[in-house]
Tab-separated table of C-alpha atoms in Angstrom:
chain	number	residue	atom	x	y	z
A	1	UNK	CA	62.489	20.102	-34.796
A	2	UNK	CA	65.649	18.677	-33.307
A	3	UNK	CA	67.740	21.978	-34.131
A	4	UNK	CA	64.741	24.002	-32.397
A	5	UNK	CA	65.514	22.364	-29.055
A	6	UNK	CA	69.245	23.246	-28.639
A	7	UNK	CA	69.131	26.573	-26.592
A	8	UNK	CA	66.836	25.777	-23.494
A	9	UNK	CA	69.357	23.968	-21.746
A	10	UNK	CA	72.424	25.676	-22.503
A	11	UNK	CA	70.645	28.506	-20.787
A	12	UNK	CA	69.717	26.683	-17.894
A	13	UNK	CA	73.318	25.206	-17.364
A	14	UNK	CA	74.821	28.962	-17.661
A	15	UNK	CA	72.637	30.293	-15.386
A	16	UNK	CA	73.191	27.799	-12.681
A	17	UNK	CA	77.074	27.971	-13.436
A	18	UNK	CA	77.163	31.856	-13.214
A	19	UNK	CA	75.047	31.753	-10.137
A	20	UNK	CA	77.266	29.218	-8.889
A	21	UNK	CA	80.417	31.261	-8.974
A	22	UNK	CA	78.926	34.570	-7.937
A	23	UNK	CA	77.650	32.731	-4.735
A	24	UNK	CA	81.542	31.362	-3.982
A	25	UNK	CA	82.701	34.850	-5.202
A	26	UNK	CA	80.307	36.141	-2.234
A	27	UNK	CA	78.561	38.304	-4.419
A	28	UNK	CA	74.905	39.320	-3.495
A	29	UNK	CA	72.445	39.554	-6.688
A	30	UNK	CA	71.824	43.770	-5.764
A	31	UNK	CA	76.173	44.073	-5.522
A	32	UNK	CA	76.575	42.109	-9.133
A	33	UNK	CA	74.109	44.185	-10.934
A	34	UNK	CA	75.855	47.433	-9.373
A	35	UNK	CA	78.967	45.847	-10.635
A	36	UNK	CA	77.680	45.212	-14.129
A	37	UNK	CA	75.389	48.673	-14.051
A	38	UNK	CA	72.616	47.221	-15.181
A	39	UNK	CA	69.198	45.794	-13.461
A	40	UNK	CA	68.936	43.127	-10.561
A	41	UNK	CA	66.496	41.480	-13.186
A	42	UNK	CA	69.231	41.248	-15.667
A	43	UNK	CA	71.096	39.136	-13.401
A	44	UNK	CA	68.389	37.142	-11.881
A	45	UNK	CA	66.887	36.090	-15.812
A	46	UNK	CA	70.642	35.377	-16.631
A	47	UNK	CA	71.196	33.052	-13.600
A	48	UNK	CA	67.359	31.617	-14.451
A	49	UNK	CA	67.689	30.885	-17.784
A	50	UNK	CA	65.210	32.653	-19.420
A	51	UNK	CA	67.137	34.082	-21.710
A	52	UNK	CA	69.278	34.304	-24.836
A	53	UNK	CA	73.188	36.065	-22.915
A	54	UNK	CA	75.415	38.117	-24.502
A	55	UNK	CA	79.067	36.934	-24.381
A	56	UNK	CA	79.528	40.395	-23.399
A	57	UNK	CA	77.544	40.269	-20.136
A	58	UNK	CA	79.466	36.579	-19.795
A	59	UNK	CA	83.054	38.019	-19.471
A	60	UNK	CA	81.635	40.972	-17.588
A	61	UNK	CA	79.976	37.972	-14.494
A	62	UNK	CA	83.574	36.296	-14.947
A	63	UNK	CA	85.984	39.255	-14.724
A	64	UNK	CA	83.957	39.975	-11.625
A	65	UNK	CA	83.940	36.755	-9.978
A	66	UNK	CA	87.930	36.476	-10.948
A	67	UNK	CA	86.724	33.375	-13.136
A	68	UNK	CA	89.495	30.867	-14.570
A	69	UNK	CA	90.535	31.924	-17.918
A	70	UNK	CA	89.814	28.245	-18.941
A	71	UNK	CA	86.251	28.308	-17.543
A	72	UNK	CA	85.209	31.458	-19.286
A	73	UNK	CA	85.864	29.893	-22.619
A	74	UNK	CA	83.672	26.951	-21.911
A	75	UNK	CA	80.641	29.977	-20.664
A	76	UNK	CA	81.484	32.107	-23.401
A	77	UNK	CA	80.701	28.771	-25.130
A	78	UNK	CA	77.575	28.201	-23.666
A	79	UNK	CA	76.160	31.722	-24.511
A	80	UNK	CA	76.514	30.997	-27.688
A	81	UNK	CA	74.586	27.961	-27.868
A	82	UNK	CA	71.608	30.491	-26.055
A	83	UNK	CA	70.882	32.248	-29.399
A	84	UNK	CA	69.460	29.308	-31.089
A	85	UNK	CA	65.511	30.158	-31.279
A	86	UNK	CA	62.904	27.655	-30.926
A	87	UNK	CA	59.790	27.064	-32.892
A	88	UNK	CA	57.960	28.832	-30.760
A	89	UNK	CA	58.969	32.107	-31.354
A	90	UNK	CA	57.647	32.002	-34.818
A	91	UNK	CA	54.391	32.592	-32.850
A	92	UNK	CA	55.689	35.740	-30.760
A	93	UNK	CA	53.329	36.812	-27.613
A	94	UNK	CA	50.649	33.718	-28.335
A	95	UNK	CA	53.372	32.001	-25.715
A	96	UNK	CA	53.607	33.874	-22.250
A	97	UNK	CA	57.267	35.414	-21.777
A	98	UNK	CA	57.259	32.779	-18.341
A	99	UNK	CA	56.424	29.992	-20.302
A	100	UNK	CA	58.475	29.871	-23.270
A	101	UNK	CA	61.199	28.399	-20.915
A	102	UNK	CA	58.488	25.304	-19.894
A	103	UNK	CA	58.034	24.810	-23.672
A	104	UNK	CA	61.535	24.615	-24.198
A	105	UNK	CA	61.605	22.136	-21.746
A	106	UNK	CA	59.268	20.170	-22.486
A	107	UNK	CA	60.672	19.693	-26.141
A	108	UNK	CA	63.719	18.196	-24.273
A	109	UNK	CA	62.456	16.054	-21.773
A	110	UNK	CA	62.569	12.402	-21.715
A	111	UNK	CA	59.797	11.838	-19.145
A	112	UNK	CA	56.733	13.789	-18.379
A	113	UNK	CA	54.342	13.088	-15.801
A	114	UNK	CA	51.063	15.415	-15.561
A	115	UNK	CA	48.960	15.863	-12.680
A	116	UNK	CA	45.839	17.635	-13.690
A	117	UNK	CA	43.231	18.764	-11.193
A	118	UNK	CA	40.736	20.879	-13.187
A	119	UNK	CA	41.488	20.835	-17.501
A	120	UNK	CA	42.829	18.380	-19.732
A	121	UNK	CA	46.796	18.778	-20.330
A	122	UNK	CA	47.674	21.233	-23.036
A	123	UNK	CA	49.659	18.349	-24.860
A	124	UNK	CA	46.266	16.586	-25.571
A	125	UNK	CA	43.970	18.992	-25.897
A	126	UNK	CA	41.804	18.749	-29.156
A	127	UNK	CA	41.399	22.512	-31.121
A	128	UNK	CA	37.734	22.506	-29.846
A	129	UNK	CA	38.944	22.103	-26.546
A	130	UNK	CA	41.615	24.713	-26.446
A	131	UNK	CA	39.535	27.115	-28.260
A	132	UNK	CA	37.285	26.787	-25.467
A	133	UNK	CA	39.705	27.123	-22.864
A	134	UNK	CA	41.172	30.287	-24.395
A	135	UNK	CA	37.265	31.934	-24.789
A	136	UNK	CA	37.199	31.024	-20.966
A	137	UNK	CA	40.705	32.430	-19.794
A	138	UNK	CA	40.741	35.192	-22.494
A	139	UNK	CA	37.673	36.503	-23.572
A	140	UNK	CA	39.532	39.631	-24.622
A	141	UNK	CA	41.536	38.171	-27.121
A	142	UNK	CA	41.490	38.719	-30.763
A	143	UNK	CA	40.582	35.761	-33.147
A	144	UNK	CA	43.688	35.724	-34.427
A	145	UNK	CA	45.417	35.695	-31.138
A	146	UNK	CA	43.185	32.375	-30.379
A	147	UNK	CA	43.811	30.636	-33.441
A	148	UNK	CA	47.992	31.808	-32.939
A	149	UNK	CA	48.106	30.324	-29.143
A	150	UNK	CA	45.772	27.130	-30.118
A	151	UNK	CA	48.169	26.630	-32.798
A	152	UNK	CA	50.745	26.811	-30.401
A	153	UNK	CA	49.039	23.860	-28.094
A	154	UNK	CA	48.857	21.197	-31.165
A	155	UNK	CA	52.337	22.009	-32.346
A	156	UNK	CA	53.557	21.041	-29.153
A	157	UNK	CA	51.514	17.525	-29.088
A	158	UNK	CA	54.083	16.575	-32.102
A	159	UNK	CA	56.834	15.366	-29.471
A	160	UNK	CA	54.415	12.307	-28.493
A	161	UNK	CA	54.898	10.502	-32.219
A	162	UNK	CA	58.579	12.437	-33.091
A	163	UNK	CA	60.962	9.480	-34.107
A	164	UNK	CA	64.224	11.743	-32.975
A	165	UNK	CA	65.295	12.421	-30.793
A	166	UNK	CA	62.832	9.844	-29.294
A	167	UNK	CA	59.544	10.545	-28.348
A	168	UNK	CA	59.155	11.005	-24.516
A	169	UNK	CA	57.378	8.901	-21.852
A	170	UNK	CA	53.942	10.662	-20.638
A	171	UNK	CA	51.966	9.986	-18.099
A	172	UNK	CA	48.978	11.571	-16.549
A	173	UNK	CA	46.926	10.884	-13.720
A	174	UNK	CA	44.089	13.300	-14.206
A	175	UNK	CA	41.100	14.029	-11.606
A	176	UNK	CA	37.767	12.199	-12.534
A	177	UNK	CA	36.404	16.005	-12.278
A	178	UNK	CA	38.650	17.015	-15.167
A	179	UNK	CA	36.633	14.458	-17.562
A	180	UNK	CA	33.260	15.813	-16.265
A	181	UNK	CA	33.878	19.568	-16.501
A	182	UNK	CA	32.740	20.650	-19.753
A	183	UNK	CA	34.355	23.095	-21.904
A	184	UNK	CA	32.664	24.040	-25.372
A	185	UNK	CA	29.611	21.539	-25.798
A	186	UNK	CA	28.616	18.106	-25.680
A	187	UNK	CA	30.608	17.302	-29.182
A	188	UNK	CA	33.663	19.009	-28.326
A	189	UNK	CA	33.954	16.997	-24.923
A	190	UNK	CA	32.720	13.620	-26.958
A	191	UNK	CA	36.011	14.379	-29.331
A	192	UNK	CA	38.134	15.442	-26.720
A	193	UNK	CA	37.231	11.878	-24.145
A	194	UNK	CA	37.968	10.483	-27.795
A	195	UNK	CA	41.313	12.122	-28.217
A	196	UNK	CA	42.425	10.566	-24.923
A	197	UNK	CA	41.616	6.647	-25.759
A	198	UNK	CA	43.422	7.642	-28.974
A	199	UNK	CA	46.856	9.337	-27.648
A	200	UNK	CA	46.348	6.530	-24.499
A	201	UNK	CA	46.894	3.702	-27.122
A	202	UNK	CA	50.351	5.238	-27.575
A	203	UNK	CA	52.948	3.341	-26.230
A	204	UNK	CA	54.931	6.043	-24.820
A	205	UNK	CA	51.786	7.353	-22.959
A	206	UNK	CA	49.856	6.254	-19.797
A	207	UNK	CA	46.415	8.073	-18.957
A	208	UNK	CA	44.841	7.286	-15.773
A	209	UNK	CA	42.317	8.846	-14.004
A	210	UNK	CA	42.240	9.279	-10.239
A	211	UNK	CA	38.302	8.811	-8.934
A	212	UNK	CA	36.615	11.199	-7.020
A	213	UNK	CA	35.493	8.319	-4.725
A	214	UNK	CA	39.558	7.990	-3.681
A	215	UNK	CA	38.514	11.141	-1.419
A	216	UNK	CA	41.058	13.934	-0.117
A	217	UNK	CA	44.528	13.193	-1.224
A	218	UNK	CA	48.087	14.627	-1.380
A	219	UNK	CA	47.266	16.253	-5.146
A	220	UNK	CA	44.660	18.810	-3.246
A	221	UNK	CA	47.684	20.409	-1.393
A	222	UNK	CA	50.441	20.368	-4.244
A	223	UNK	CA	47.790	21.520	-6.946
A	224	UNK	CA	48.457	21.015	-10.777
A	225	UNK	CA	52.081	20.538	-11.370
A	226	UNK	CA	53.825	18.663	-13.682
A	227	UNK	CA	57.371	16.418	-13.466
A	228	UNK	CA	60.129	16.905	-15.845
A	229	UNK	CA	62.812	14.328	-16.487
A	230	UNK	CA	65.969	14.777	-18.735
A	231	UNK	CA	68.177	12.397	-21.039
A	232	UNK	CA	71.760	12.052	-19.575
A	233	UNK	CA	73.243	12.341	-23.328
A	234	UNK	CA	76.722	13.143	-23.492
A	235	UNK	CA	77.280	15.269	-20.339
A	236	UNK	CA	78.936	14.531	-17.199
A	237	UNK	CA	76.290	16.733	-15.205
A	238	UNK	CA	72.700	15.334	-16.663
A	239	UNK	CA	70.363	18.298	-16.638
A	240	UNK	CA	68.228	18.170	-13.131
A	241	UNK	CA	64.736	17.316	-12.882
A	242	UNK	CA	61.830	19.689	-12.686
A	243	UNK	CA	58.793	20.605	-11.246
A	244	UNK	CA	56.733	22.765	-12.746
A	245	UNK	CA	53.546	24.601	-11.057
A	246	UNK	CA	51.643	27.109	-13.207
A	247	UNK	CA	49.422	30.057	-12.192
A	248	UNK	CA	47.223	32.320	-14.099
A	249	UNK	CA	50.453	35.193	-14.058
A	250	UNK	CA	53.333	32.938	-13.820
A	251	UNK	CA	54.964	29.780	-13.252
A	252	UNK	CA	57.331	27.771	-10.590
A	253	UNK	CA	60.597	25.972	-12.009
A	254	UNK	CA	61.103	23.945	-9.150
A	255	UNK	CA	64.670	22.145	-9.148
A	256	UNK	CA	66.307	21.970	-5.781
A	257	UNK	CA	66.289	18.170	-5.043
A	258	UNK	CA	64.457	18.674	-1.816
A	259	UNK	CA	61.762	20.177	-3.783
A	260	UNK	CA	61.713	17.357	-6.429
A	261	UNK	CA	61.317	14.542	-3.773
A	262	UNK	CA	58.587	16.287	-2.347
A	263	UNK	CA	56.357	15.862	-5.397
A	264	UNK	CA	57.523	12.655	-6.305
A	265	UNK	CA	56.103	11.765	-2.923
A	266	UNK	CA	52.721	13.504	-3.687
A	267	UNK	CA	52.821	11.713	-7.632
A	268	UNK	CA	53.329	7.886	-5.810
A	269	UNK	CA	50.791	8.518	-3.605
A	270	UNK	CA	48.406	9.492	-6.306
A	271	UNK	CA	49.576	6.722	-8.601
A	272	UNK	CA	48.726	4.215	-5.852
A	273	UNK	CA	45.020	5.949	-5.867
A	274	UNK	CA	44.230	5.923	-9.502
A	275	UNK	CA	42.639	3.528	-11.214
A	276	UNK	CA	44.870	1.442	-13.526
A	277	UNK	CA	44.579	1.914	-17.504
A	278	UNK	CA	42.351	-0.458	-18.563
A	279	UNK	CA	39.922	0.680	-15.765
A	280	UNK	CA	40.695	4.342	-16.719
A	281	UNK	CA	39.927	3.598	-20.351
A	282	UNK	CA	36.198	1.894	-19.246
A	283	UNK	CA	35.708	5.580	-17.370
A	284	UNK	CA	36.559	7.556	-20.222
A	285	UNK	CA	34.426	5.181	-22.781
A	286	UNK	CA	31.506	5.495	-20.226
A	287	UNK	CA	31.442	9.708	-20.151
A	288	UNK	CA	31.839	9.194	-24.092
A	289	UNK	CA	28.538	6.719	-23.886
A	290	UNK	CA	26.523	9.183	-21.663
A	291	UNK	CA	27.658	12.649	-23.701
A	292	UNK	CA	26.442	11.066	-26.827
A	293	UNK	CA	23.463	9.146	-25.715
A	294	UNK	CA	22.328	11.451	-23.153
């Protein structure tokens, strides 16, 4: 899997330098695309990373900004670091075209931290769960769609044992409402409440679970969201922290540093309302108890 993660962050890093020098070049998004004669969208999913970018349309964005002839070699570079494709494009359109970039990400990141409101996070969902949740969301969809974007959910939950690069830190504080809501019936939630002591026992991952008794808090505001942190590795620049916010048509790649403080602000505040893992653990073990005793 390690070769699968290589072309999410060169992405990222071109678009931020090429929107970099086209804002000191005092070039507006709509005057660059006239430029280049092609779309304002071109530009903007260049800049945004979400994208594999010709070398082409790299000397093109440098010619016009009156780039150093050093500094386009290290681009040109980059873009060619973009082509690499990631495991999940073996499963085409099961992955939304806006969130292919989050699992990218996500395959990178050396901390995750998961606030969850209303479901269970993707990473840990059981295939009884997330066939559940796609019956729910989708209805329309084929069977074989299903089965393609559950498949999609538990190949991702293989970063939380990997050995290299090394498995990330996780952490969750998850509403008390999450563990109640049911999705499929009373043996898919007793498996999935089971799935979560399991993955909990990990010692990468922390599960808590934030009672309904600690009343209105920050969380209620923000919504679902969850924190990205990066490795440093071998660059000067480490790759900025992210928050991510998802909606039912698109997602939120949150990384201006005012933006990033923000929810860290909302995810201490929650952390100092949850209850602490042992306690969440009892929680979870007493739903189990009730679902299977009645």
């Amino acid at each position: 899997m390690t070769e699968d993660m290589g072309s999410t962050v060169p992405r990222r890093q071109l678009g931020r330098t090429l929107k970099q020098l086209r804002t000191e070049a005092g070039v507006t998004l709509d005057a660059a695309a006239d430029a280049l004669e092609c779309s304002r969208q071109k530009v903007w999913r260049i800049e945004s990373g979400l994208g594999v970018v010709r070398s082409l349309d790299v000397k093109a964005m440098c010619a016009l900004y009156d780039v150093k002839p050093e500094l386009v070699g290290a681009l040109v570079g980059l873009a060619t670091q973009t082509k690499a494709k990631g495991w999940w494009h073996a499963y085409g359109d099961a992955i939304p075209e806006w969130f292919e970039l989050y699992v990218g990400l996500e395959s990178v990141a050396s901390r995750l931290r998961f606030f969850k409101n209303t479901l269970i996070p993707g990473i840990v969902q059981t295939r009884g769960y997330a066939s559940g949740m796609y019956g729910i969301d989708q209805p329309e969809m084929s069977d074989e769609d299903r089965e393609r974007a559950v498949e999609v959910r538990l190949q991702r939950q293989s970063l939380l044992t990997r050995r290299l690069p090394p498995a990330p830190n996780v952490e969750m504080v998850l509403s008390e409402a999450v563990l109640l809501q049911p999705v499929g019936d009373r043996s898919v939630m007793v498996e999935q409440l089971q799935h979560m002591i399991e993955v909990a026992d990990l010692p990468n991952v922390s599960v808590r679970v934030l009672p309904l008794a600690a009343g209105p808090h920050h969380g209620t505001v923000a919504g679902e969201f969850v924190l990205l942190d990066f490795p440093s590795g071998n660059r000067n620049t480490p790759e900025p922290p992210i928050v991510y916010s998802e909606s039912l048509t698109g997602a939120l790649y949150l990384d201006r540093a005012a933006e990033y403080a923000a929810y860290e602000k909302v995810w201490a505040s929650l952390s100092r309302l949850a209850l602490d893992e042992g306690q969440s653990k009892n929680l979870i073990n007493k739903f189990i108890g009730e679902l299977t005793h009645g």
